[in-house]
Amino acid sequence: TKGNITKGLLLFALPMIAGNLLQQFYNIADTLIVGQALGKNALAAVGSAYTLMTFLTSIFLGLSMGAGALFSIYLGKKDYASLRSAVWHALVLIFAVTAALNILVYAFLDPILRFLQIPAELYDSMREYLVIIFAGLIATFLYNFFACLLRAVGNSVAPLWFLGAAAILNVGLDLLFVLVFSWGIAAIATVLAQYVSGIGILIYALLKCREFLPGKDDRTFSRAMLAEILDLSLLTCAQQSAMNFGILLIQRLVDSFGPVTMAAFAAAVK
């Protein structure tokens, strides 16, 4: 809010651009390792699972983005009590949505696989992969929520560092588990990296942003505050998830053509 606007925009945007590029880099690295080391069937399974995970993640990412807009509004007003209350309400709401999603995907795992038209030769490996990768949904929620909070209060650099650490760890563990230990698709590498970034950014926020985090007095339910959060969050959630649900439907069609087409589609998407 002070000084040269263009400089301020660039200094805030560049870490976010770098973060997106970094995310894409390690998606490509994942694809390269799996495709080269494990072959087309493993690549097909990972690619199809990636589309499903992107859709699920987009739901609470959209909610976090909407909540982040409200955080910024209260910060601009210097209304720190309302900001802390908004953080508390958003945290509880989005965690509840994430936990419900986590329970539902485990409960309906086989119907989801049938809906995606996973070929019989990939069914078991994809199911095994999803059982592991779904364990990382809570970690992804933690990272996205606190990354949105930090960006809302003007810090776009810290989320980049934690994303970078996760990217390096993910690639390193992929190489270790797939090439050295021969652990198959090695979804556990991704889950471990997600928890490192999620718990890491949570600890950072607790240490560096205490003034924005709710204390005991801020943890009082307010229907009006919840309505404000939903008013902003539902729109961003719908925007994020609608596009990714469309991609999921395309993935369903691609899956009907078998592993070779699925692997080609996965490589192209990454």
PDB file of C-alpha atoms in Angstrom:
ATOM      1  CA  THR A   1       0.000   0.000   0.000  1.00  0.00           C
ATOM      2  CA  LYS A   2       3.058   2.277  -0.078  1.00  0.00           C
ATOM      3  CA  GLY A   3       5.628   3.266  -2.698  1.00  0.00           C
ATOM      4  CA  ASN A   4       5.781   2.274  -6.357  1.00  0.00           C
ATOM      5  CA  ILE A   5       2.765   0.145  -7.329  1.00  0.00           C
ATOM      6  CA  THR A   6       4.459  -1.756 -10.167  1.00  0.00           C
ATOM      7  CA  LYS A   7       7.421  -2.673  -7.978  1.00  0.00           C
ATOM      8  CA  GLY A   8       5.087  -3.802  -5.198  1.00  0.00           C
ATOM      9  CA  LEU A   9       3.045  -5.951  -7.589  1.00  0.00           C
ATOM     10  CA  LEU A  10       6.137  -7.572  -9.071  1.00  0.00           C
ATOM     11  CA  LEU A  11       7.756  -8.276  -5.690  1.00  0.00           C
ATOM     12  CA  PHE A  12       4.536  -9.924  -4.529  1.00  0.00           C
ATOM     13  CA  ALA A  13       3.795 -11.792  -7.787  1.00  0.00           C
ATOM     14  CA  LEU A  14       7.248 -13.150  -8.656  1.00  0.00           C
ATOM     15  CA  PRO A  15       7.428 -15.634  -5.729  1.00  0.00           C
ATOM     16  CA  MET A  16       3.926 -16.876  -6.665  1.00  0.00           C
ATOM     17  CA  ILE A  17       4.983 -17.327 -10.310  1.00  0.00           C
ATOM     18  CA  ALA A  18       8.138 -19.120  -9.153  1.00  0.00           C
ATOM     19  CA  GLY A  19       6.005 -21.346  -6.915  1.00  0.00           C
ATOM     20  CA  ASN A  20       3.758 -22.349  -9.821  1.00  0.00           C
ATOM     21  CA  LEU A  21       6.786 -23.130 -11.978  1.00  0.00           C
ATOM     22  CA  LEU A  22       8.350 -25.128  -9.153  1.00  0.00           C
ATOM     23  CA  GLN A  23       5.135 -27.103  -8.683  1.00  0.00           C
ATOM     24  CA  GLN A  24       5.114 -27.871 -12.398  1.00  0.00           C
ATOM     25  CA  PHE A  25       8.780 -28.849 -12.300  1.00  0.00           C
ATOM     26  CA  TYR A  26       8.270 -31.521  -9.718  1.00  0.00           C
ATOM     27  CA  ASN A  27       5.102 -32.769 -11.438  1.00  0.00           C
ATOM     28  CA  ILE A  28       7.226 -33.280 -14.557  1.00  0.00           C
ATOM     29  CA  ALA A  29      10.012 -34.885 -12.497  1.00  0.00           C
ATOM     30  CA  ASP A  30       7.476 -37.310 -10.981  1.00  0.00           C
ATOM     31  CA  THR A  31       6.227 -38.200 -14.451  1.00  0.00           C
ATOM     32  CA  LEU A  32       9.766 -38.667 -15.773  1.00  0.00           C
ATOM     33  CA  ILE A  33      10.835 -40.941 -12.908  1.00  0.00           C
ATOM     34  CA  VAL A  34       7.677 -43.076 -12.982  1.00  0.00           C
ATOM     35  CA  GLY A  35       7.551 -43.291 -16.784  1.00  0.00           C
ATOM     36  CA  GLN A  36      11.219 -44.170 -17.230  1.00  0.00           C
ATOM     37  CA  ALA A  37      11.590 -46.488 -14.242  1.00  0.00           C
ATOM     38  CA  LEU A  38       8.206 -48.210 -14.021  1.00  0.00           C
ATOM     39  CA  GLY A  39       6.714 -48.031 -17.518  1.00  0.00           C
ATOM     40  CA  LYS A  40       3.463 -47.014 -19.156  1.00  0.00           C
ATOM     41  CA  ASN A  41       1.055 -48.752 -16.769  1.00  0.00           C
ATOM     42  CA  ALA A  42       2.462 -46.994 -13.714  1.00  0.00           C
ATOM     43  CA  LEU A  43       2.494 -43.669 -15.569  1.00  0.00           C
ATOM     44  CA  ALA A  44      -1.126 -44.208 -16.639  1.00  0.00           C
ATOM     45  CA  ALA A  45      -2.194 -44.933 -13.054  1.00  0.00           C
ATOM     46  CA  VAL A  46      -0.332 -41.947 -11.590  1.00  0.00           C
ATOM     47  CA  GLY A  47      -1.668 -39.636 -14.299  1.00  0.00           C
ATOM     48  CA  SER A  48      -5.276 -40.628 -13.710  1.00  0.00           C
ATOM     49  CA  ALA A  49      -4.851 -40.314  -9.927  1.00  0.00           C
ATOM     50  CA  TYR A  50      -3.273 -36.864 -10.376  1.00  0.00           C
ATOM     51  CA  THR A  51      -6.379 -35.545 -12.141  1.00  0.00           C
ATOM     52  CA  LEU A  52      -8.609 -36.833  -9.344  1.00  0.00           C
ATOM     53  CA  MET A  53      -6.359 -35.338  -6.648  1.00  0.00           C
ATOM     54  CA  THR A  54      -6.267 -31.995  -8.465  1.00  0.00           C
ATOM     55  CA  PHE A  55     -10.068 -31.892  -8.432  1.00  0.00           C
ATOM     56  CA  LEU A  56     -10.264 -32.718  -4.713  1.00  0.00           C
ATOM     57  CA  THR A  57      -7.533 -30.219  -3.846  1.00  0.00           C
ATOM     58  CA  SER A  58      -9.254 -27.487  -5.868  1.00  0.00           C
ATOM     59  CA  ILE A  59     -12.265 -27.632  -3.514  1.00  0.00           C
ATOM     60  CA  PHE A  60     -10.423 -26.571  -0.368  1.00  0.00           C
ATOM     61  CA  LEU A  61      -7.965 -24.425  -2.326  1.00  0.00           C
ATOM     62  CA  GLY A  62     -10.935 -22.429  -3.656  1.00  0.00           C
ATOM     63  CA  LEU A  63     -12.361 -22.106  -0.138  1.00  0.00           C
ATOM     64  CA  SER A  64      -8.959 -20.936   1.164  1.00  0.00           C
ATOM     65  CA  MET A  65      -8.616 -18.351  -1.615  1.00  0.00           C
ATOM     66  CA  GLY A  66     -12.013 -16.854  -0.793  1.00  0.00           C
ATOM     67  CA  ALA A  67     -11.197 -16.763   2.910  1.00  0.00           C
ATOM     68  CA  GLY A  68      -7.850 -15.123   2.089  1.00  0.00           C
ATOM     69  CA  ALA A  69      -9.693 -12.259   0.395  1.00  0.00           C
ATOM     70  CA  LEU A  70     -11.632 -11.637   3.615  1.00  0.00           C
ATOM     71  CA  PHE A  71      -8.407 -11.779   5.655  1.00  0.00           C
ATOM     72  CA  SER A  72      -6.949  -9.049   3.438  1.00  0.00           C
ATOM     73  CA  ILE A  73     -10.062  -6.874   3.828  1.00  0.00           C
ATOM     74  CA  TYR A  74      -9.867  -6.989   7.628  1.00  0.00           C
ATOM     75  CA  LEU A  75      -6.116  -6.398   7.558  1.00  0.00           C
ATOM     76  CA  GLY A  76      -6.675  -3.327   5.362  1.00  0.00           C
ATOM     77  CA  LYS A  77      -9.242  -2.049   7.872  1.00  0.00           C
ATOM     78  CA  LYS A  78      -6.772  -2.783  10.718  1.00  0.00           C
ATOM     79  CA  ASP A  79      -9.575  -4.751  12.352  1.00  0.00           C
ATOM     80  CA  TYR A  80      -7.354  -7.425  13.894  1.00  0.00           C
ATOM     81  CA  ALA A  81     -10.052  -8.894  16.144  1.00  0.00           C
ATOM     82  CA  SER A  82     -12.261  -9.623  13.116  1.00  0.00           C
ATOM     83  CA  LEU A  83      -9.229 -10.926  11.201  1.00  0.00           C
ATOM     84  CA  ARG A  84      -8.434 -13.448  13.940  1.00  0.00           C
ATOM     85  CA  SER A  85     -12.091 -14.470  14.145  1.00  0.00           C
ATOM     86  CA  ALA A  86     -12.187 -14.923  10.350  1.00  0.00           C
ATOM     87  CA  VAL A  87      -9.053 -17.093  10.480  1.00  0.00           C
ATOM     88  CA  TRP A  88     -10.636 -19.288  13.175  1.00  0.00           C
ATOM     89  CA  HIS A  89     -13.966 -19.702  11.348  1.00  0.00           C
ATOM     90  CA  ALA A  90     -12.254 -20.392   8.008  1.00  0.00           C
ATOM     91  CA  LEU A  91      -9.832 -22.882   9.559  1.00  0.00           C
ATOM     92  CA  VAL A  92     -12.627 -24.897  11.194  1.00  0.00           C
ATOM     93  CA  LEU A  93     -14.859 -24.736   8.096  1.00  0.00           C
ATOM     94  CA  ILE A  94     -12.192 -25.764   5.567  1.00  0.00           C
ATOM     95  CA  PHE A  95     -10.741 -28.449   7.843  1.00  0.00           C
ATOM     96  CA  ALA A  96     -14.242 -29.922   8.250  1.00  0.00           C
ATOM     97  CA  VAL A  97     -14.743 -29.940   4.470  1.00  0.00           C
ATOM     98  CA  THR A  98     -11.322 -31.567   3.951  1.00  0.00           C
ATOM     99  CA  ALA A  99     -11.959 -34.228   6.612  1.00  0.00           C
ATOM    100  CA  ALA A 100     -15.387 -35.002   5.098  1.00  0.00           C
ATOM    101  CA  LEU A 101     -13.808 -35.317   1.643  1.00  0.00           C
ATOM    102  CA  ASN A 102     -11.123 -37.603   3.047  1.00  0.00           C
ATOM    103  CA  ILE A 103     -13.701 -39.907   4.623  1.00  0.00           C
ATOM    104  CA  LEU A 104     -15.852 -39.939   1.477  1.00  0.00           C
ATOM    105  CA  VAL A 105     -13.040 -40.802  -0.932  1.00  0.00           C
ATOM    106  CA  TYR A 106     -11.964 -43.731   1.223  1.00  0.00           C
ATOM    107  CA  ALA A 107     -15.567 -44.902   1.668  1.00  0.00           C
ATOM    108  CA  PHE A 108     -16.331 -44.712  -2.064  1.00  0.00           C
ATOM    109  CA  LEU A 109     -12.919 -45.620  -3.480  1.00  0.00           C
ATOM    110  CA  ASP A 110     -14.154 -48.522  -5.620  1.00  0.00           C
ATOM    111  CA  PRO A 111     -17.151 -46.609  -7.057  1.00  0.00           C
ATOM    112  CA  ILE A 112     -14.770 -43.731  -7.903  1.00  0.00           C
ATOM    113  CA  LEU A 113     -12.444 -46.117  -9.759  1.00  0.00           C
ATOM    114  CA  ARG A 114     -15.375 -47.603 -11.657  1.00  0.00           C
ATOM    115  CA  PHE A 115     -16.644 -44.115 -12.517  1.00  0.00           C
ATOM    116  CA  LEU A 116     -13.198 -43.238 -13.913  1.00  0.00           C
ATOM    117  CA  GLN A 117     -13.333 -46.382 -16.088  1.00  0.00           C
ATOM    118  CA  ILE A 118      -9.940 -47.615 -14.885  1.00  0.00           C
ATOM    119  CA  PRO A 119      -8.850 -50.621 -17.025  1.00  0.00           C
ATOM    120  CA  ALA A 120      -8.744 -53.982 -15.253  1.00  0.00           C
ATOM    121  CA  GLU A 121      -4.956 -54.302 -15.606  1.00  0.00           C
ATOM    122  CA  LEU A 122      -4.460 -50.986 -13.746  1.00  0.00           C
ATOM    123  CA  TYR A 123      -7.232 -51.305 -11.168  1.00  0.00           C
ATOM    124  CA  ASP A 124      -5.231 -52.841  -8.299  1.00  0.00           C
ATOM    125  CA  SER A 125      -2.169 -50.597  -8.691  1.00  0.00           C
ATOM    126  CA  MET A 126      -4.307 -47.460  -8.978  1.00  0.00           C
ATOM    127  CA  ARG A 127      -6.322 -48.464  -5.923  1.00  0.00           C
ATOM    128  CA  GLU A 128      -3.134 -49.038  -3.926  1.00  0.00           C
ATOM    129  CA  TYR A 129      -1.754 -45.676  -5.067  1.00  0.00           C
ATOM    130  CA  LEU A 130      -4.938 -43.795  -4.103  1.00  0.00           C
ATOM    131  CA  VAL A 131      -5.126 -45.408  -0.655  1.00  0.00           C
ATOM    132  CA  ILE A 132      -1.709 -43.907   0.077  1.00  0.00           C
ATOM    133  CA  ILE A 133      -2.073 -40.576  -1.727  1.00  0.00           C
ATOM    134  CA  PHE A 134      -5.420 -39.741  -0.090  1.00  0.00           C
ATOM    135  CA  ALA A 135      -3.584 -39.740   3.258  1.00  0.00           C
ATOM    136  CA  GLY A 136      -1.944 -36.496   2.108  1.00  0.00           C
ATOM    137  CA  LEU A 137      -5.192 -34.503   1.742  1.00  0.00           C
ATOM    138  CA  ILE A 138      -4.956 -33.073   5.270  1.00  0.00           C
ATOM    139  CA  ALA A 139      -1.338 -32.018   4.652  1.00  0.00           C
ATOM    140  CA  THR A 140      -2.349 -30.338   1.377  1.00  0.00           C
ATOM    141  CA  PHE A 141      -5.110 -28.498   3.252  1.00  0.00           C
ATOM    142  CA  LEU A 142      -2.599 -27.251   5.836  1.00  0.00           C
ATOM    143  CA  TYR A 143      -0.210 -25.948   3.188  1.00  0.00           C
ATOM    144  CA  ASN A 144      -2.888 -24.255   1.072  1.00  0.00           C
ATOM    145  CA  PHE A 145      -4.725 -22.663   4.001  1.00  0.00           C
ATOM    146  CA  PHE A 146      -1.648 -21.150   5.628  1.00  0.00           C
ATOM    147  CA  ALA A 147      -0.152 -20.187   2.262  1.00  0.00           C
ATOM    148  CA  CYS A 148      -3.359 -18.242   1.521  1.00  0.00           C
ATOM    149  CA  LEU A 149      -3.208 -16.633   4.996  1.00  0.00           C
ATOM    150  CA  LEU A 150       0.421 -15.584   4.543  1.00  0.00           C
ATOM    151  CA  ARG A 151      -0.252 -14.169   1.069  1.00  0.00           C
ATOM    152  CA  ALA A 152      -3.318 -12.350   2.405  1.00  0.00           C
ATOM    153  CA  VAL A 153      -1.149 -10.509   4.935  1.00  0.00           C
ATOM    154  CA  GLY A 154       1.516  -9.687   2.338  1.00  0.00           C
ATOM    155  CA  ASN A 155       3.983 -12.583   2.568  1.00  0.00           C
ATOM    156  CA  SER A 156       4.247 -14.471  -0.725  1.00  0.00           C
ATOM    157  CA  VAL A 157       7.860 -15.605  -0.137  1.00  0.00           C
ATOM    158  CA  ALA A 158       7.450 -18.043   2.790  1.00  0.00           C
ATOM    159  CA  PRO A 159       4.990 -20.335   0.929  1.00  0.00           C
ATOM    160  CA  LEU A 160       7.548 -20.563  -1.890  1.00  0.00           C
ATOM    161  CA  TRP A 161      10.274 -21.816   0.470  1.00  0.00           C
ATOM    162  CA  PHE A 162       8.082 -24.551   1.883  1.00  0.00           C
ATOM    163  CA  LEU A 163       6.903 -25.555  -1.589  1.00  0.00           C
ATOM    164  CA  GLY A 164      10.535 -25.666  -2.723  1.00  0.00           C
ATOM    165  CA  ALA A 165      11.501 -27.899   0.195  1.00  0.00           C
ATOM    166  CA  ALA A 166       8.583 -30.227  -0.626  1.00  0.00           C
ATOM    167  CA  ALA A 167       9.548 -30.338  -4.308  1.00  0.00           C
ATOM    168  CA  ILE A 168      13.175 -31.241  -3.610  1.00  0.00           C
ATOM    169  CA  LEU A 169      12.185 -33.809  -0.982  1.00  0.00           C
ATOM    170  CA  ASN A 170       9.558 -35.350  -3.263  1.00  0.00           C
ATOM    171  CA  VAL A 171      11.954 -35.805  -6.174  1.00  0.00           C
ATOM    172  CA  GLY A 172      14.704 -37.131  -3.881  1.00  0.00           C
ATOM    173  CA  LEU A 173      12.408 -39.641  -2.187  1.00  0.00           C
ATOM    174  CA  ASP A 174      10.951 -40.670  -5.555  1.00  0.00           C
ATOM    175  CA  LEU A 175      14.437 -41.512  -6.794  1.00  0.00           C
ATOM    176  CA  LEU A 176      15.249 -43.336  -3.554  1.00  0.00           C
ATOM    177  CA  PHE A 177      12.023 -45.350  -3.301  1.00  0.00           C
ATOM    178  CA  VAL A 178      11.594 -46.155  -7.001  1.00  0.00           C
ATOM    179  CA  LEU A 179      15.180 -46.659  -8.175  1.00  0.00           C
ATOM    180  CA  VAL A 180      16.907 -47.885  -4.993  1.00  0.00           C
ATOM    181  CA  PHE A 181      14.209 -49.639  -2.964  1.00  0.00           C
ATOM    182  CA  SER A 182      11.986 -50.644  -5.939  1.00  0.00           C
ATOM    183  CA  TRP A 183       8.830 -49.672  -4.033  1.00  0.00           C
ATOM    184  CA  GLY A 184       6.667 -49.386  -7.143  1.00  0.00           C
ATOM    185  CA  ILE A 185       4.786 -46.143  -7.710  1.00  0.00           C
ATOM    186  CA  ALA A 186       6.046 -44.732  -4.355  1.00  0.00           C
ATOM    187  CA  ALA A 187       3.100 -42.490  -3.509  1.00  0.00           C
ATOM    188  CA  ILE A 188       4.535 -42.373  -0.010  1.00  0.00           C
ATOM    189  CA  ALA A 189       7.227 -39.963  -1.271  1.00  0.00           C
ATOM    190  CA  THR A 190       4.583 -37.433  -2.279  1.00  0.00           C
ATOM    191  CA  VAL A 191       2.674 -37.819   1.000  1.00  0.00           C
ATOM    192  CA  LEU A 192       5.813 -37.344   3.116  1.00  0.00           C
ATOM    193  CA  ALA A 193       6.759 -34.225   1.128  1.00  0.00           C
ATOM    194  CA  GLN A 194       3.221 -32.849   1.565  1.00  0.00           C
ATOM    195  CA  TYR A 195       3.381 -33.278   5.348  1.00  0.00           C
ATOM    196  CA  VAL A 196       6.795 -31.609   5.513  1.00  0.00           C
ATOM    197  CA  SER A 197       5.439 -28.534   3.693  1.00  0.00           C
ATOM    198  CA  GLY A 198       2.089 -28.540   5.519  1.00  0.00           C
ATOM    199  CA  ILE A 199       3.465 -28.903   9.044  1.00  0.00           C
ATOM    200  CA  GLY A 200       6.418 -26.632   8.214  1.00  0.00           C
ATOM    201  CA  ILE A 201       4.233 -23.724   7.092  1.00  0.00           C
ATOM    202  CA  LEU A 202       1.943 -24.253  10.114  1.00  0.00           C
ATOM    203  CA  ILE A 203       4.923 -23.936  12.492  1.00  0.00           C
ATOM    204  CA  TYR A 204       6.166 -20.871  10.575  1.00  0.00           C
ATOM    205  CA  ALA A 205       2.753 -19.185  10.924  1.00  0.00           C
ATOM    206  CA  LEU A 206       2.630 -20.001  14.651  1.00  0.00           C
ATOM    207  CA  LEU A 207       6.073 -18.467  15.171  1.00  0.00           C
ATOM    208  CA  LYS A 208       5.925 -15.460  12.826  1.00  0.00           C
ATOM    209  CA  CYS A 209       2.243 -14.487  12.584  1.00  0.00           C
ATOM    210  CA  ARG A 210       0.917 -14.772  16.134  1.00  0.00           C
ATOM    211  CA  GLU A 211      -0.925 -11.447  15.847  1.00  0.00           C
ATOM    212  CA  PHE A 212      -3.101 -12.843  13.028  1.00  0.00           C
ATOM    213  CA  LEU A 213      -3.894 -16.191  14.655  1.00  0.00           C
ATOM    214  CA  PRO A 214      -6.925 -16.695  16.921  1.00  0.00           C
ATOM    215  CA  GLY A 215      -6.525 -16.745  20.672  1.00  0.00           C
ATOM    216  CA  LYS A 216      -8.992 -18.176  23.166  1.00  0.00           C
ATOM    217  CA  ASP A 217     -11.233 -15.088  23.021  1.00  0.00           C
ATOM    218  CA  ASP A 218     -11.419 -15.228  19.215  1.00  0.00           C
ATOM    219  CA  ARG A 219     -12.788 -18.785  19.126  1.00  0.00           C
ATOM    220  CA  THR A 220     -16.429 -17.802  19.528  1.00  0.00           C
ATOM    221  CA  PHE A 221     -18.915 -18.843  16.872  1.00  0.00           C
ATOM    222  CA  SER A 222     -20.386 -15.996  14.822  1.00  0.00           C
ATOM    223  CA  ARG A 223     -23.095 -16.694  12.257  1.00  0.00           C
ATOM    224  CA  ALA A 224     -22.371 -13.357  10.559  1.00  0.00           C
ATOM    225  CA  MET A 225     -18.643 -14.139  10.220  1.00  0.00           C
ATOM    226  CA  LEU A 226     -19.352 -17.589   8.812  1.00  0.00           C
ATOM    227  CA  ALA A 227     -21.779 -16.049   6.309  1.00  0.00           C
ATOM    228  CA  GLU A 228     -19.099 -13.565   5.184  1.00  0.00           C
ATOM    229  CA  ILE A 229     -16.583 -16.361   4.646  1.00  0.00           C
ATOM    230  CA  LEU A 230     -19.075 -18.506   2.730  1.00  0.00           C
ATOM    231  CA  ASP A 231     -20.140 -15.522   0.623  1.00  0.00           C
ATOM    232  CA  LEU A 232     -16.589 -15.183  -0.716  1.00  0.00           C
ATOM    233  CA  SER A 233     -15.373 -18.787  -0.465  1.00  0.00           C
ATOM    234  CA  LEU A 234     -18.213 -20.621  -2.204  1.00  0.00           C
ATOM    235  CA  LEU A 235     -17.697 -18.589  -5.377  1.00  0.00           C
ATOM    236  CA  THR A 236     -13.937 -19.216  -5.544  1.00  0.00           C
ATOM    237  CA  CYS A 237     -14.526 -22.885  -4.656  1.00  0.00           C
ATOM    238  CA  ALA A 238     -17.062 -23.242  -7.495  1.00  0.00           C
ATOM    239  CA  GLN A 239     -14.698 -21.506  -9.929  1.00  0.00           C
ATOM    240  CA  GLN A 240     -11.729 -23.712  -9.017  1.00  0.00           C
ATOM    241  CA  SER A 241     -13.554 -27.025  -8.790  1.00  0.00           C
ATOM    242  CA  ALA A 242     -15.839 -26.636 -11.843  1.00  0.00           C
ATOM    243  CA  MET A 243     -12.908 -26.432 -14.254  1.00  0.00           C
ATOM    244  CA  ASN A 244     -11.106 -29.338 -12.600  1.00  0.00           C
ATOM    245  CA  PHE A 245     -14.253 -31.461 -12.577  1.00  0.00           C
ATOM    246  CA  GLY A 246     -14.454 -30.895 -16.329  1.00  0.00           C
ATOM    247  CA  ILE A 247     -10.864 -32.131 -16.669  1.00  0.00           C
ATOM    248  CA  LEU A 248     -11.791 -35.152 -14.526  1.00  0.00           C
ATOM    249  CA  LEU A 249     -14.592 -35.999 -16.961  1.00  0.00           C
ATOM    250  CA  ILE A 250     -12.094 -35.783 -19.832  1.00  0.00           C
ATOM    251  CA  GLN A 251      -9.801 -38.105 -17.857  1.00  0.00           C
ATOM    252  CA  ARG A 252     -12.710 -40.564 -17.552  1.00  0.00           C
ATOM    253  CA  LEU A 253     -13.053 -40.592 -21.330  1.00  0.00           C
ATOM    254  CA  VAL A 254      -9.298 -41.005 -21.811  1.00  0.00           C
ATOM    255  CA  ASP A 255      -9.246 -43.926 -19.338  1.00  0.00           C
ATOM    256  CA  SER A 256     -11.696 -45.824 -21.530  1.00  0.00           C
ATOM    257  CA  PHE A 257      -9.023 -46.040 -24.264  1.00  0.00           C
ATOM    258  CA  GLY A 258      -6.594 -48.064 -22.123  1.00  0.00           C
ATOM    259  CA  PRO A 259      -3.140 -47.670 -20.531  1.00  0.00           C
ATOM    260  CA  VAL A 260      -1.195 -46.422 -23.579  1.00  0.00           C
ATOM    261  CA  THR A 261      -3.565 -43.514 -24.204  1.00  0.00           C
ATOM    262  CA  MET A 262      -3.746 -42.793 -20.468  1.00  0.00           C
ATOM    263  CA  ALA A 263       0.064 -42.642 -20.244  1.00  0.00           C
ATOM    264  CA  ALA A 264       0.290 -40.340 -23.266  1.00  0.00           C
ATOM    265  CA  PHE A 265      -2.397 -38.070 -21.812  1.00  0.00           C
ATOM    266  CA  ALA A 266      -0.601 -37.984 -18.430  1.00  0.00           C
ATOM    267  CA  ALA A 267       2.695 -36.994 -20.040  1.00  0.00           C
ATOM    268  CA  ALA A 268       1.036 -34.274 -22.136  1.00  0.00           C
ATOM    269  CA  VAL A 269      -0.944 -32.843 -19.198  1.00  0.00           C
ATOM    270  CA  LYS A 270       2.179 -32.603 -17.020  1.00  0.00           C
TER     271      LYS A 270
END
